[in-house]
PDB file of C-alpha atoms in Angstrom:
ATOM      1  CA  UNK A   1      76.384   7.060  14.774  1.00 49.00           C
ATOM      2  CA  UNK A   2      73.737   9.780  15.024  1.00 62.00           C
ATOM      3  CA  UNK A   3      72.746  10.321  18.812  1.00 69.00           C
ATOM      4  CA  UNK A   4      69.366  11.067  19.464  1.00 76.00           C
ATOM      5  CA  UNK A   5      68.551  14.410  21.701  1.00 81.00           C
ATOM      6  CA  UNK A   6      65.825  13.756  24.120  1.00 80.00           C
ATOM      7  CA  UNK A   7      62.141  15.135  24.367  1.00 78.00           C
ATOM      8  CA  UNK A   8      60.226  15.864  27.259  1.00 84.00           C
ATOM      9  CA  UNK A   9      56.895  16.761  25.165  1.00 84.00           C
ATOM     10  CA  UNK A  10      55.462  19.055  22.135  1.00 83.00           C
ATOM     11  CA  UNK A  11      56.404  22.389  22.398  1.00 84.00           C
ATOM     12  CA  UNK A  12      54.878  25.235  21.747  1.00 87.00           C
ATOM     13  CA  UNK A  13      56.295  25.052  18.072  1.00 87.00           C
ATOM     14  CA  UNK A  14      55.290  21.931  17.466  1.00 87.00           C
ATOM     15  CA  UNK A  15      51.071  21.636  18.302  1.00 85.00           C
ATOM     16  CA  UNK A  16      50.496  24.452  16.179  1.00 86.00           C
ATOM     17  CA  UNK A  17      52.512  23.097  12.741  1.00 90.00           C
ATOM     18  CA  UNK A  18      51.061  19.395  13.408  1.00 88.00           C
ATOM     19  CA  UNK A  19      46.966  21.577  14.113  1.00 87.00           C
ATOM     20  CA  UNK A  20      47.864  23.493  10.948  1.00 90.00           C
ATOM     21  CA  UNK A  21      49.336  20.268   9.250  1.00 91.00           C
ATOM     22  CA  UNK A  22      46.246  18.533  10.301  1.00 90.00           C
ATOM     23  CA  UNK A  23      43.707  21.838   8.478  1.00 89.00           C
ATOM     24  CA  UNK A  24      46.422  21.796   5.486  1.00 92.00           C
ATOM     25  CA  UNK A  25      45.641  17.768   4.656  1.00 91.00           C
ATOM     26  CA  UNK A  26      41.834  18.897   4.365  1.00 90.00           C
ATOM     27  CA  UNK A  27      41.948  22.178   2.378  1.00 91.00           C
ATOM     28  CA  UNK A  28      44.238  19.894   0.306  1.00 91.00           C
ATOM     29  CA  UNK A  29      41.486  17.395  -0.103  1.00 92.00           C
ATOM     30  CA  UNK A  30      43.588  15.046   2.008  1.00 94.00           C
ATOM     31  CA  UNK A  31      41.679  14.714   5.253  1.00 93.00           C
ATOM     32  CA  UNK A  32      43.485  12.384   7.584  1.00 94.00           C
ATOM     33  CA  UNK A  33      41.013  10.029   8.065  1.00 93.00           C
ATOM     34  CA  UNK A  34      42.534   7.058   8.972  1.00 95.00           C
ATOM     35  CA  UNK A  35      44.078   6.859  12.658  1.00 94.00           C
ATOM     36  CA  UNK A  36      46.668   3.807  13.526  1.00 95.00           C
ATOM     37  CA  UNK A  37      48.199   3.350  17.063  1.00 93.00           C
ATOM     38  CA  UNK A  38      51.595   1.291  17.273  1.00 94.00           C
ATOM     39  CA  UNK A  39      52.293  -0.556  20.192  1.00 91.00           C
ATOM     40  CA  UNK A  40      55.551  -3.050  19.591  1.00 91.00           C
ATOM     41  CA  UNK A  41      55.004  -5.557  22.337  1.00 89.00           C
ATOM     42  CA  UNK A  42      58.455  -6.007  24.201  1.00 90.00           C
ATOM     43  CA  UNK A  43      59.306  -2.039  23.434  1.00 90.00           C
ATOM     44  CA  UNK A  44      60.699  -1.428  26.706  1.00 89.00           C
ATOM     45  CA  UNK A  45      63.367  -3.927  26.483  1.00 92.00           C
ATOM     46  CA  UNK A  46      64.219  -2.393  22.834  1.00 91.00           C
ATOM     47  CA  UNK A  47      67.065  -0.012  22.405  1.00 90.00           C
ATOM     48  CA  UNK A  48      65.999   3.470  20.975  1.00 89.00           C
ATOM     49  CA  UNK A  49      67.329   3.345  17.715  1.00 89.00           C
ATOM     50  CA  UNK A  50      65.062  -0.639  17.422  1.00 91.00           C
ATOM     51  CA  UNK A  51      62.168   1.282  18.253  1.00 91.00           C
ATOM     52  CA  UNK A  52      63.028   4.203  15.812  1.00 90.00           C
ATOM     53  CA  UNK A  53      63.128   1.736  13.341  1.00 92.00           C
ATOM     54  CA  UNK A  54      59.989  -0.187  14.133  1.00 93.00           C
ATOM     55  CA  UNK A  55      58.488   3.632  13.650  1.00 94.00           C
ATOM     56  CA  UNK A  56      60.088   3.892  10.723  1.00 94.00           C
ATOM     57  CA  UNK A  57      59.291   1.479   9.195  1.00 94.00           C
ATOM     58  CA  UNK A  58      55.551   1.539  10.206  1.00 95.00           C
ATOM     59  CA  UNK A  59      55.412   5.146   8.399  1.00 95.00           C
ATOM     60  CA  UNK A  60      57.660   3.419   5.381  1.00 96.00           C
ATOM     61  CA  UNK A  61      54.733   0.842   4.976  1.00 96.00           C
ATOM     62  CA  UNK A  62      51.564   3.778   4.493  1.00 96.00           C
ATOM     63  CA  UNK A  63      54.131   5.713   2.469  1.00 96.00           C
ATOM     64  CA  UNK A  64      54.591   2.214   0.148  1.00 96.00           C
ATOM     65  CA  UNK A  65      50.597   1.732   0.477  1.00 96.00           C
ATOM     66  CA  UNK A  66      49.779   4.831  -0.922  1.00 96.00           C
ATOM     67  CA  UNK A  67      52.023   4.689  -3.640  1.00 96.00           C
ATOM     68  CA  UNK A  68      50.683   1.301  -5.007  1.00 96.00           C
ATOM     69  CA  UNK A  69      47.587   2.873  -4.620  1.00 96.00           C
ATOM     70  CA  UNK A  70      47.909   5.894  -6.308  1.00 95.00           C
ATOM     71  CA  UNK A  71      47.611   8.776  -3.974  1.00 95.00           C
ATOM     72  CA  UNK A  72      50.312  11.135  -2.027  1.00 95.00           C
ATOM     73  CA  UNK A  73      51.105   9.875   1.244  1.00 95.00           C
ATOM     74  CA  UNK A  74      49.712  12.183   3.736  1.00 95.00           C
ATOM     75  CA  UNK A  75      50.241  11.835   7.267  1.00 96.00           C
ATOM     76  CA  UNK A  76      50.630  13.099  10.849  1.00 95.00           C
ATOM     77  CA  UNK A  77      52.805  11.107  13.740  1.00 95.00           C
ATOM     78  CA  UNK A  78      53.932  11.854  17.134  1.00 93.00           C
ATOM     79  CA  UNK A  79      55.412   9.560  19.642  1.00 93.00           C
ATOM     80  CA  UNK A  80      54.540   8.802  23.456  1.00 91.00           C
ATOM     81  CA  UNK A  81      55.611   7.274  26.467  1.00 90.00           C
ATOM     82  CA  UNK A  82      54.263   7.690  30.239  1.00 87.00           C
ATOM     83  CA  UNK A  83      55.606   9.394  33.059  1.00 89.00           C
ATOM     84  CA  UNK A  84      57.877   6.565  34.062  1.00 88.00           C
ATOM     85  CA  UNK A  85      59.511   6.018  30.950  1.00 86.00           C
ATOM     86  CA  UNK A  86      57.848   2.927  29.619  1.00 89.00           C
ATOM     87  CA  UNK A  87      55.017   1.988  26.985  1.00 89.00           C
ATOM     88  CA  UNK A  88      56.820   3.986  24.377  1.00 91.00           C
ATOM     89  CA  UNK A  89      53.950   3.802  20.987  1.00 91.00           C
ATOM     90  CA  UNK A  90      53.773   6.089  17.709  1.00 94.00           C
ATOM     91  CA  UNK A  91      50.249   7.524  16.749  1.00 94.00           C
ATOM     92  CA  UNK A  92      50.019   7.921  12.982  1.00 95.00           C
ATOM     93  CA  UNK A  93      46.604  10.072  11.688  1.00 95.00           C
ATOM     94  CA  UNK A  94      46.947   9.632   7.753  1.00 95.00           C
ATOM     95  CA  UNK A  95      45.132  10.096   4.469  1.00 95.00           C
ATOM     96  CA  UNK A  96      43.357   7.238   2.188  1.00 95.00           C
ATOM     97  CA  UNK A  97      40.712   7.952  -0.263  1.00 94.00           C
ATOM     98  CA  UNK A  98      37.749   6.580   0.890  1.00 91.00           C
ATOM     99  CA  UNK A  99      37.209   3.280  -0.966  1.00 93.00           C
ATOM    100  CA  UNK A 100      40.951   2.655   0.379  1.00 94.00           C
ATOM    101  CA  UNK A 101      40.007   2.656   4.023  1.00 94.00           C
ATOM    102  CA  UNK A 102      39.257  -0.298   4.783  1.00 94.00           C
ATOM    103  CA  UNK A 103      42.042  -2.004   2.475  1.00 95.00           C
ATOM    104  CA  UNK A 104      44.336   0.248   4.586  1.00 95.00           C
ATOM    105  CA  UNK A 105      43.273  -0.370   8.203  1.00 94.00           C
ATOM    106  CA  UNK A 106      43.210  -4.289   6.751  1.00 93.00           C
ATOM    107  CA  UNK A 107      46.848  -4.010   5.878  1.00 93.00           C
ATOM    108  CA  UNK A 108      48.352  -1.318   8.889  1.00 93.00           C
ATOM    109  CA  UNK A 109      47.462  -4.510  11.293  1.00 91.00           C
ATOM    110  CA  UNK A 110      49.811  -6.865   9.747  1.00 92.00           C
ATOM    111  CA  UNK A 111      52.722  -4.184   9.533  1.00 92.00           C
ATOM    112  CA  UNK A 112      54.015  -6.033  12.827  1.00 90.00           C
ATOM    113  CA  UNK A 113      53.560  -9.744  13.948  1.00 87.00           C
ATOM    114  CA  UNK A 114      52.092  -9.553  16.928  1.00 77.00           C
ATOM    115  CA  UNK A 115      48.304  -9.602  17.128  1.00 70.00           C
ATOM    116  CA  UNK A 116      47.952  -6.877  19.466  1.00 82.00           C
ATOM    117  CA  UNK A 117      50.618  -4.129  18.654  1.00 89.00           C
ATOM    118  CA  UNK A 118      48.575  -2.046  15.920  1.00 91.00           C
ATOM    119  CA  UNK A 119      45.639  -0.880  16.224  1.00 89.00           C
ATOM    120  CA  UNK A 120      44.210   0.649  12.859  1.00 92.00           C
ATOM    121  CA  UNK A 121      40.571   2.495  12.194  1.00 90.00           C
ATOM    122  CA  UNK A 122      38.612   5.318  10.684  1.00 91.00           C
ATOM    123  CA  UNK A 123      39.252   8.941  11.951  1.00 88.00           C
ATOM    124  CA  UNK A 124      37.116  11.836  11.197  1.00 80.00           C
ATOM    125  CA  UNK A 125      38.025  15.766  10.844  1.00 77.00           C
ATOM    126  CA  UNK A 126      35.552  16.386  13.286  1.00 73.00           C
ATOM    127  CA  UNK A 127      35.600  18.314  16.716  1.00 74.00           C
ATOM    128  CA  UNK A 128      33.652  18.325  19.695  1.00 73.00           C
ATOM    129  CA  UNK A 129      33.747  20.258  23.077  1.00 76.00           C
ATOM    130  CA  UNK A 130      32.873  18.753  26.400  1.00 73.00           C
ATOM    131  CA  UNK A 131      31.118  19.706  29.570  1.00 79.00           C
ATOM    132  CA  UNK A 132      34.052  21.011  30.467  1.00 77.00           C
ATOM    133  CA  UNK A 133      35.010  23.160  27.595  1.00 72.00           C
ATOM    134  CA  UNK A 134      37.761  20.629  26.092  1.00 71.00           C
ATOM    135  CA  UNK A 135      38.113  20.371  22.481  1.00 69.00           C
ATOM    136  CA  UNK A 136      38.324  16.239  21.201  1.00 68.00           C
ATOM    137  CA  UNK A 137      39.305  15.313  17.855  1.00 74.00           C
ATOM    138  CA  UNK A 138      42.135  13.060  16.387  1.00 82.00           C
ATOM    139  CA  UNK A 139      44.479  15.884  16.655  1.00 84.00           C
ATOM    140  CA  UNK A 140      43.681  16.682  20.011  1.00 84.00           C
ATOM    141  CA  UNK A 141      44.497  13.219  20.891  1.00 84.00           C
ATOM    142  CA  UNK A 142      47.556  13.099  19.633  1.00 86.00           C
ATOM    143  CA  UNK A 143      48.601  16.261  20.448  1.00 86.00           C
ATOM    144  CA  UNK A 144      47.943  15.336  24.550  1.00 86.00           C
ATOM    145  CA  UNK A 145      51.441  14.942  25.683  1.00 78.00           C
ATOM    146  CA  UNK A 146      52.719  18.831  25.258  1.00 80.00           C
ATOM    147  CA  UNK A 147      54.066  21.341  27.377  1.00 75.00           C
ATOM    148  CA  UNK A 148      52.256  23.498  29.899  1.00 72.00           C
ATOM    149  CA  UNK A 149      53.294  26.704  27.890  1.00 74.00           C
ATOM    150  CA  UNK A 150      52.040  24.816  24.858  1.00 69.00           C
ATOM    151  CA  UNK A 151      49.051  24.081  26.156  1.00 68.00           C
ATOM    152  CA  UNK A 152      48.423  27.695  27.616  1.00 71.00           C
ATOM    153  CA  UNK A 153      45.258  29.093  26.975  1.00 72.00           C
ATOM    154  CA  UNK A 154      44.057  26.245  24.024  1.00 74.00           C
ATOM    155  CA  UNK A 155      41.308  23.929  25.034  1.00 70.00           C
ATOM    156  CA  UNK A 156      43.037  20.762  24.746  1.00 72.00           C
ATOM    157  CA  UNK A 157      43.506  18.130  27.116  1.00 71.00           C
ATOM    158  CA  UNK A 158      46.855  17.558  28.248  1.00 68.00           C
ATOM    159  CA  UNK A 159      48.860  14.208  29.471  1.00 76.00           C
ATOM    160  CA  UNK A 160      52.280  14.607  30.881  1.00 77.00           C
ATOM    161  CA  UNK A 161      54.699  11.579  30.291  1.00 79.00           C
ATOM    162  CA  UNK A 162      58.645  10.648  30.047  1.00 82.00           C
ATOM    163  CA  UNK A 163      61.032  11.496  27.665  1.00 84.00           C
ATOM    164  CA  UNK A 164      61.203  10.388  24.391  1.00 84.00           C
ATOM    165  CA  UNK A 165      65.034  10.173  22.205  1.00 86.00           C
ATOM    166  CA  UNK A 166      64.899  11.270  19.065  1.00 85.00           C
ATOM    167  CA  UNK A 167      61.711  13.053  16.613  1.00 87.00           C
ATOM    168  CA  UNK A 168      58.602  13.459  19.288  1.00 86.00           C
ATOM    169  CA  UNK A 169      56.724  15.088  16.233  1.00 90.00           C
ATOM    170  CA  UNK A 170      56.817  15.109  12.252  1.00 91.00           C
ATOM    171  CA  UNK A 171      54.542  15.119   8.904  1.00 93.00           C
ATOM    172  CA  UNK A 172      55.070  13.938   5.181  1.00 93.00           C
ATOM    173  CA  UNK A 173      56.380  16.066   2.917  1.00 91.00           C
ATOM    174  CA  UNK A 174      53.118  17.691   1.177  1.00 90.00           C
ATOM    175  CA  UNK A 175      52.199  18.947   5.205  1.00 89.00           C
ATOM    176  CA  UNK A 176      55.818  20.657   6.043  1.00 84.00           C
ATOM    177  CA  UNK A 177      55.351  23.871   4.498  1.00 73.00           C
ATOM    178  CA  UNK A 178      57.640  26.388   6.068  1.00 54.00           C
ATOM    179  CA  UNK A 179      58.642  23.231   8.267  1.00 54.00           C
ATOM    180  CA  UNK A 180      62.664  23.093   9.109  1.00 48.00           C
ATOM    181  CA  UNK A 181      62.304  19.815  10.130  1.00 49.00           C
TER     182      UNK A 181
END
């Protein structure tokens, strides 16, 4: 059985391929629009590999979606868990042509039975600063839990947490260019 190496955050590899991954998806005419939170209830009494495949099979489902529907699956995911180890969720920023939004956020909250454990709607390419010269955006968001060196002189906001077994970070296919992983 595969064992799963742990993660303490996004390095300083991986916030610039998923920022460039995220710019790719738009020059492609992909823009990652749609933004879907995963929250299994119960996660913290899963094993790791159950939760890998809940997240697996989350990013199976758009990947399915998209190709009933006729476009590439494009897409962005990281995973995150607080300092202490629990709360462990998957943040999925993905592509759907715009009169396939609201199908798709329609469908991403009945990937899981519980009510409450997905939490699917529109995301934008846009960025803003704040007062305090912090960059926001969808990317930014899900980019929060990274290293200190990774975060070194970028104007993102940055939320330590636990460690994660197994992939912290990955894209689909059509966003990996030059990607090992």
């Amino acid at each position: 059985m595969r064992t799963r190496k742990p993660s303490k955050a996004l390095t300083h590899i991986d916030v610039p391929f998923l920022f460039d991954a995220w710019h790719r998806a738009c020059h492609m005419g992909r823009p990652l629009n749609v933004f879907i939170t995963v929250r299994p209830d119960g996660v913290d009494e899963l094993t790791i590999d159950q939760r890998c495949r809940i997240f697996l099979r989350i990013k199976k489902n758009y990947t399915e979606f998209a190709r009933r529907h006729g476009f590439p699956p494009t897409f962005l995911w990281t995973r995150e868990i607080s300092k202490t180890g629990t709360g462990e969720h998957l943040h999925l920023l993905c592509h759907a042509p715009s009169p396939r939004v609201a199908r798709l956020i329609g469908c991403a909250v009945t990937w899981l039975p519980g009510t409450r454990e997905i939490d699917a709607r529109r995301a934008s390419q846009a960025i803003r600063r704040t007062s305090r010269g912090k960059l926001r955006s969808a990317i930014t968001y899900i980019l929060k839990q990274m290293t200190p060196q990774a975060n070194f002189r970028r104007h993102y906001s940055r939320r330590p947490g636990g460690t994660i077994h197994g992939d912290r970070c990955g894209a689909s296919q059509n966003l990996r260019k030059g990607r090992v992983r």
